[in-house]
PDB file of C-alpha atoms in Angstrom:
ATOM      1  CA  MET A1085      -5.095 -16.194 -14.799  1.00 92.00           C
ATOM      2  CA  TYR A1086      -3.055 -13.385 -13.368  1.00 95.00           C
ATOM      3  CA  TYR A1087      -2.049 -10.503 -15.598  1.00 96.00           C
ATOM      4  CA  SER A1088       0.491  -7.739 -15.139  1.00 95.00           C
ATOM      5  CA  THR A1089       1.396  -4.407 -16.631  1.00 97.00           C
ATOM      6  CA  THR A1090       3.694  -1.557 -15.721  1.00 96.00           C
ATOM      7  CA  TYR A1091       3.171   2.101 -14.976  1.00 97.00           C
ATOM      8  CA  PRO A1092       5.979   4.683 -15.049  1.00 98.00           C
ATOM      9  CA  SER A1093       5.460   6.885 -11.992  1.00 97.00           C
ATOM     10  CA  PRO A1094       7.288   9.763 -10.291  1.00 96.00           C
ATOM     11  CA  VAL A1095       8.530   7.246  -7.688  1.00 96.00           C
ATOM     12  CA  GLY A1096       9.734   4.688 -10.220  1.00 94.00           C
ATOM     13  CA  LEU A1097       8.337   1.929 -12.380  1.00 95.00           C
ATOM     14  CA  LEU A1098       5.298   0.254 -10.837  1.00 96.00           C
ATOM     15  CA  THR A1099       4.085  -3.258 -11.613  1.00 95.00           C
ATOM     16  CA  LEU A1100       0.345  -3.831 -11.426  1.00 97.00           C
ATOM     17  CA  ALA A1101      -1.328  -7.246 -11.256  1.00 96.00           C
ATOM     18  CA  CYS A1102      -4.934  -8.311 -11.695  1.00 97.00           C
ATOM     19  CA  HIS A1103      -7.138 -11.370 -11.520  1.00 95.00           C
ATOM     20  CA  ASN A1104     -10.792 -11.525 -12.605  1.00 92.00           C
ATOM     21  CA  ASN A1105     -10.939  -7.742 -13.198  1.00 94.00           C
ATOM     22  CA  ASN A1106      -9.731  -6.996  -9.665  1.00 97.00           C
ATOM     23  CA  LEU A1107      -6.444  -5.327  -8.845  1.00 98.00           C
ATOM     24  CA  VAL A1108      -4.431  -7.767  -6.717  1.00 96.00           C
ATOM     25  CA  GLY A1109      -1.019  -6.133  -6.753  1.00 95.00           C
ATOM     26  CA  LEU A1110       0.905  -2.898  -7.132  1.00 95.00           C
ATOM     27  CA  TRP A1111       4.619  -2.970  -6.391  1.00 92.00           C
ATOM     28  CA  LEU A1112       7.479  -0.544  -6.817  1.00 90.00           C
ATOM     29  CA  ALA A1113      10.579  -1.768  -8.641  1.00 86.00           C
ATOM     30  CA  GLY A1114      12.796  -3.524  -6.106  1.00 78.00           C
ATOM     31  CA  GLN A1115      10.121  -3.579  -3.410  1.00 74.00           C
ATOM     32  CA  LYS A1116      10.342  -6.271  -0.739  1.00 71.00           C
ATOM     33  CA  HIS A1117       7.767  -9.020  -1.254  1.00 65.00           C
ATOM     34  CA  HIS A1118       7.330  -7.984  -4.928  1.00 68.00           C
ATOM     35  CA  GLY A1119       4.689 -10.289  -6.391  1.00 65.00           C
ATOM     36  CA  ARG A1120       4.894 -12.878  -3.605  1.00 67.00           C
ATOM     37  CA  THR A1121       1.136 -13.012  -3.033  1.00 76.00           C
ATOM     38  CA  ILE A1122       0.455 -14.073  -6.612  1.00 79.00           C
ATOM     39  CA  PRO A1123       0.132 -17.895  -6.676  1.00 74.00           C
ATOM     40  CA  ASP A1124       0.739 -18.339 -10.426  1.00 82.00           C
ATOM     41  CA  ALA A1125       2.890 -16.806 -13.117  1.00 87.00           C
ATOM     42  CA  MET A1126       1.687 -13.420 -14.324  1.00 89.00           C
ATOM     43  CA  ILE A1127       1.115 -12.871 -18.027  1.00 90.00           C
ATOM     44  CA  LYS A1128       1.971  -9.415 -19.319  1.00 96.00           C
ATOM     45  CA  LYS A1129      -1.139  -7.821 -20.791  1.00 96.00           C
ATOM     46  CA  ASP A1130      -1.696  -4.078 -20.863  1.00 94.00           C
ATOM     47  CA  ASP A1131      -5.208  -3.765 -22.267  1.00 95.00           C
ATOM     48  CA  ILE A1132      -7.407  -4.811 -19.332  1.00 96.00           C
ATOM     49  CA  PRO A1133     -10.153  -2.519 -17.967  1.00 97.00           C
ATOM     50  CA  VAL A1134      -8.939  -2.669 -14.352  1.00 98.00           C
ATOM     51  CA  PHE A1135      -5.470  -1.587 -15.513  1.00 98.00           C
ATOM     52  CA  HIS A1136      -7.011   1.388 -17.330  1.00 97.00           C
ATOM     53  CA  ALA A1137      -8.875   2.329 -14.146  1.00 98.00           C
ATOM     54  CA  ALA A1138      -5.718   1.909 -12.035  1.00 98.00           C
ATOM     55  CA  ARG A1139      -3.668   4.071 -14.424  1.00 98.00           C
ATOM     56  CA  LYS A1140      -6.337   6.774 -14.279  1.00 98.00           C
ATOM     57  CA  TRP A1141      -6.325   6.561 -10.458  1.00 98.00           C
ATOM     58  CA  LEU A1142      -2.520   6.792 -10.343  1.00 98.00           C
ATOM     59  CA  ASP A1143      -2.478   9.708 -12.822  1.00 98.00           C
ATOM     60  CA  SER A1144      -4.897  11.547 -10.565  1.00 97.00           C
ATOM     61  CA  TYR A1145      -2.964  10.685  -7.405  1.00 98.00           C
ATOM     62  CA  PHE A1146       0.397  11.784  -8.786  1.00 98.00           C
ATOM     63  CA  ALA A1147      -1.241  15.004 -10.050  1.00 97.00           C
ATOM     64  CA  GLY A1148      -1.938  15.843  -6.391  1.00 95.00           C
ATOM     65  CA  LYS A1149      -5.619  14.957  -6.417  1.00 95.00           C
ATOM     66  CA  ARG A1150      -7.296  12.681  -3.893  1.00 95.00           C
ATOM     67  CA  PRO A1151      -8.759   9.660  -5.670  1.00 96.00           C
ATOM     68  CA  ALA A1152     -10.659   7.325  -3.377  1.00 93.00           C
ATOM     69  CA  THR A1153      -9.400   3.815  -2.746  1.00 93.00           C
ATOM     70  CA  ALA A1154     -12.997   2.654  -3.166  1.00 92.00           C
ATOM     71  CA  ASP A1155     -12.883   3.823  -6.808  1.00 93.00           C
ATOM     72  CA  LEU A1156     -10.995   0.655  -7.738  1.00 97.00           C
ATOM     73  CA  PRO A1157     -11.932  -3.030  -7.456  1.00 98.00           C
ATOM     74  CA  LEU A1158      -9.259  -4.223  -5.030  1.00 98.00           C
ATOM     75  CA  ALA A1159      -8.728  -7.849  -4.047  1.00 96.00           C
ATOM     76  CA  PRO A1160      -5.434  -8.125  -2.160  1.00 96.00           C
ATOM     77  CA  ILE A1161      -4.465 -11.716  -1.455  1.00 94.00           C
ATOM     78  CA  GLY A1162      -3.839 -12.529   2.193  1.00 93.00           C
ATOM     79  CA  GLY A1163      -5.242 -14.081   5.316  1.00 94.00           C
ATOM     80  CA  GLU A1164      -8.042 -12.656   7.451  1.00 93.00           C
ATOM     81  CA  PHE A1165      -5.758 -10.758   9.830  1.00 94.00           C
ATOM     82  CA  ARG A1166      -3.881  -9.067   7.001  1.00 94.00           C
ATOM     83  CA  GLN A1167      -7.151  -8.274   5.214  1.00 95.00           C
ATOM     84  CA  ASN A1168      -8.399  -6.561   8.381  1.00 95.00           C
ATOM     85  CA  VAL A1169      -5.215  -4.505   8.649  1.00 96.00           C
ATOM     86  CA  TRP A1170      -5.355  -3.523   4.966  1.00 96.00           C
ATOM     87  CA  GLU A1171      -8.984  -2.429   5.357  1.00 96.00           C
ATOM     88  CA  LEU A1172      -7.921  -0.123   8.187  1.00 96.00           C
ATOM     89  CA  LEU A1173      -5.129   1.300   6.031  1.00 96.00           C
ATOM     90  CA  CYS A1174      -7.764   2.346   3.496  1.00 96.00           C
ATOM     91  CA  GLU A1175      -9.433   4.433   6.215  1.00 96.00           C
ATOM     92  CA  ILE A1176      -6.359   6.621   6.840  1.00 96.00           C
ATOM     93  CA  PRO A1177      -7.169  10.056   5.429  1.00 96.00           C
ATOM     94  CA  TYR A1178      -5.102  11.467   2.588  1.00 96.00           C
ATOM     95  CA  GLY A1179      -2.110  13.407   3.881  1.00 96.00           C
ATOM     96  CA  GLU A1180      -2.372  12.079   7.431  1.00 97.00           C
ATOM     97  CA  VAL A1181      -0.373   9.455   9.293  1.00 97.00           C
ATOM     98  CA  VAL A1182      -1.227   6.923  11.974  1.00 96.00           C
ATOM     99  CA  THR A1183       0.985   4.701  14.100  1.00 94.00           C
ATOM    100  CA  TYR A1184       1.358   0.954  14.080  1.00 94.00           C
ATOM    101  CA  GLY A1185       0.147   1.029  17.681  1.00 93.00           C
ATOM    102  CA  GLY A1186      -2.972   2.921  16.669  1.00 94.00           C
ATOM    103  CA  ILE A1187      -3.782   0.271  14.093  1.00 95.00           C
ATOM    104  CA  ALA A1188      -3.046  -2.480  16.647  1.00 95.00           C
ATOM    105  CA  GLN A1189      -5.604  -0.936  19.028  1.00 94.00           C
ATOM    106  CA  LYS A1190      -8.257  -0.839  16.310  1.00 94.00           C
ATOM    107  CA  ILE A1191      -7.564  -4.425  15.249  1.00 94.00           C
ATOM    108  CA  ALA A1192      -7.715  -5.594  18.876  1.00 93.00           C
ATOM    109  CA  ALA A1193     -11.094  -3.898  19.316  1.00 92.00           C
ATOM    110  CA  LYS A1194     -12.390  -5.395  16.079  1.00 88.00           C
ATOM    111  CA  MET A1195     -11.274  -8.862  17.191  1.00 87.00           C
ATOM    112  CA  ASN A1196     -12.591  -8.384  20.756  1.00 91.00           C
ATOM    113  CA  LYS A1197      -9.114  -8.708  22.275  1.00 89.00           C
ATOM    114  CA  LYS A1198      -7.491  -6.643  25.016  1.00 90.00           C
ATOM    115  CA  SER A1199      -4.449  -5.925  22.890  1.00 87.00           C
ATOM    116  CA  MET A1200      -2.741  -6.786  19.637  1.00 88.00           C
ATOM    117  CA  SER A1201       0.923  -7.221  18.822  1.00 84.00           C
ATOM    118  CA  GLY A1202       2.408  -4.196  17.119  1.00 82.00           C
ATOM    119  CA  GLN A1203       4.829  -6.566  15.398  1.00 86.00           C
ATOM    120  CA  ALA A1204       1.970  -8.524  13.859  1.00 89.00           C
ATOM    121  CA  VAL A1205       0.449  -5.293  12.583  1.00 92.00           C
ATOM    122  CA  ARG A1206       3.838  -4.134  11.270  1.00 91.00           C
ATOM    123  CA  ALA A1207       4.225  -7.413   9.355  1.00 90.00           C
ATOM    124  CA  ALA A1208       0.746  -7.112   7.834  1.00 93.00           C
ATOM    125  CA  VAL A1209       1.376  -3.494   6.822  1.00 92.00           C
ATOM    126  CA  GLY A1210       4.747  -4.471   5.340  1.00 88.00           C
ATOM    127  CA  HIS A1211       3.179  -7.226   3.256  1.00 90.00           C
ATOM    128  CA  ASN A1212       0.523  -4.971   1.722  1.00 93.00           C
ATOM    129  CA  PRO A1213       0.399  -6.166  -1.900  1.00 94.00           C
ATOM    130  CA  ILE A1214      -1.246  -3.014  -3.300  1.00 96.00           C
ATOM    131  CA  SER A1215       1.157  -0.238  -2.355  1.00 94.00           C
ATOM    132  CA  ILE A1216       0.189   3.416  -2.720  1.00 97.00           C
ATOM    133  CA  ILE A1217      -3.501   2.667  -3.379  1.00 98.00           C
ATOM    134  CA  ILE A1218      -3.775   0.841  -0.039  1.00 97.00           C
ATOM    135  CA  PRO A1219      -1.811   3.577   1.730  1.00 96.00           C
ATOM    136  CA  CYS A1220       0.672   1.742   3.936  1.00 95.00           C
ATOM    137  CA  HIS A1221       3.032   4.707   3.476  1.00 96.00           C
ATOM    138  CA  ARG A1222       0.803   6.622   5.920  1.00 96.00           C
ATOM    139  CA  VAL A1223       1.857   4.408   8.860  1.00 96.00           C
ATOM    140  CA  VAL A1224       4.722   5.592  11.075  1.00 94.00           C
ATOM    141  CA  GLY A1225       6.399   4.615  14.309  1.00 92.00           C
ATOM    142  CA  ALA A1226       5.026   5.952  17.606  1.00 90.00           C
ATOM    143  CA  ASN A1227       7.958   8.362  17.856  1.00 93.00           C
ATOM    144  CA  GLY A1228       7.450   9.709  14.320  1.00 93.00           C
ATOM    145  CA  SER A1229       9.985   7.397  12.715  1.00 92.00           C
ATOM    146  CA  LEU A1230       9.415   6.858   8.999  1.00 91.00           C
ATOM    147  CA  THR A1231      10.079   3.170   9.220  1.00 82.00           C
ATOM    148  CA  GLY A1232       8.725   0.023   7.698  1.00 71.00           C
ATOM    149  CA  TYR A1233       8.048   0.868   4.049  1.00 82.00           C
ATOM    150  CA  ALA A1234       8.832  -2.055   1.743  1.00 80.00           C
ATOM    151  CA  GLY A1235       9.216   0.362  -1.181  1.00 83.00           C
ATOM    152  CA  GLY A1236      11.984   2.260   0.598  1.00 86.00           C
ATOM    153  CA  ILE A1237      12.024   5.169   3.032  1.00 90.00           C
ATOM    154  CA  HIS A1238      12.837   7.695   0.277  1.00 90.00           C
ATOM    155  CA  THR A1239       9.653   6.652  -1.561  1.00 93.00           C
ATOM    156  CA  LYS A1240       7.595   6.886   1.633  1.00 95.00           C
ATOM    157  CA  VAL A1241       8.877  10.447   2.130  1.00 95.00           C
ATOM    158  CA  LYS A1242       8.035  11.391  -1.484  1.00 96.00           C
ATOM    159  CA  LEU A1243       4.491  10.018  -1.177  1.00 97.00           C
ATOM    160  CA  LEU A1244       3.829  11.804   2.119  1.00 97.00           C
ATOM    161  CA  GLU A1245       5.241  15.045   0.713  1.00 97.00           C
ATOM    162  CA  LEU A1246       3.055  14.673  -2.392  1.00 97.00           C
ATOM    163  CA  GLU A1247       0.036  14.365  -0.091  1.00 97.00           C
ATOM    164  CA  GLY A1248       1.076  17.444   1.879  1.00 96.00           C
ATOM    165  CA  ALA A1249       1.486  15.517   5.130  1.00 96.00           C
ATOM    166  CA  ASP A1250       2.859  17.456   8.088  1.00 95.00           C
ATOM    167  CA  MET A1251       6.445  16.212   8.144  1.00 95.00           C
ATOM    168  CA  THR A1252       7.618  18.341  11.080  1.00 94.00           C
ATOM    169  CA  ARG A1253       7.513  15.559  13.682  1.00 93.00           C
ATOM    170  CA  LEU A1254       8.525  12.779  11.284  1.00 94.00           C
ATOM    171  CA  PHE A1255      12.096  11.634  10.745  1.00 93.00           C
ATOM    172  CA  VAL A1256      14.133   9.042   8.870  1.00 90.00           C
ATOM    173  CA  PRO A1257      15.804   6.683  11.348  1.00 85.00           C
ATOM    174  CA  SER A1258      19.583   6.549  11.202  1.00 81.00           C
ATOM    175  CA  LYS A1259      19.646   2.774  11.510  1.00 68.00           C
ATOM    176  CA  GLY A1260      17.283  -0.147  11.460  1.00 57.00           C
ATOM    177  CA  SER A1261      15.995  -2.995   9.352  1.00 50.00           C
ATOM    178  CA  ALA A1262      13.521  -0.857   7.411  1.00 49.00           C
ATOM    179  CA  LEU A1263      16.059   1.378   5.693  1.00 46.00           C
TER     180      LEU A1263
END
């Protein structure tokens, strides 16, 4: 069974999902791909240990502390390529950003390939089912463009500002599909 609960956060209402005491989803209200990885209906149930742990993690995060992703039992649902990308996202240090191209290079090396499509990486990052905790908001375009956040660019900016990221070379694009 899949269970869900909500968490009121400074960036809006979050929906959390779990299965077998593992967190499998965290989506912002209105986020693209909200709940799409969950194969069955979710039953609302607030009193589950993993939800208590996730709330504590989120409380700490939004208080400006640096909780570790490894502090929670995460089990995002997705294929091997996406899992590999999401693992790399968890390695991005708090308050820092990396580019889609940088992740593509690491994935290519891990898969013993000469190169990897930046578009494939962008799609995997965009389909991250555990937003914030798996920090896809820390990925930017090669030119510093704050693009590609399924929860909205304004939320990406808020999260990076909360983390104290250096925003001087980053910018919100004036047009594009990720706005």
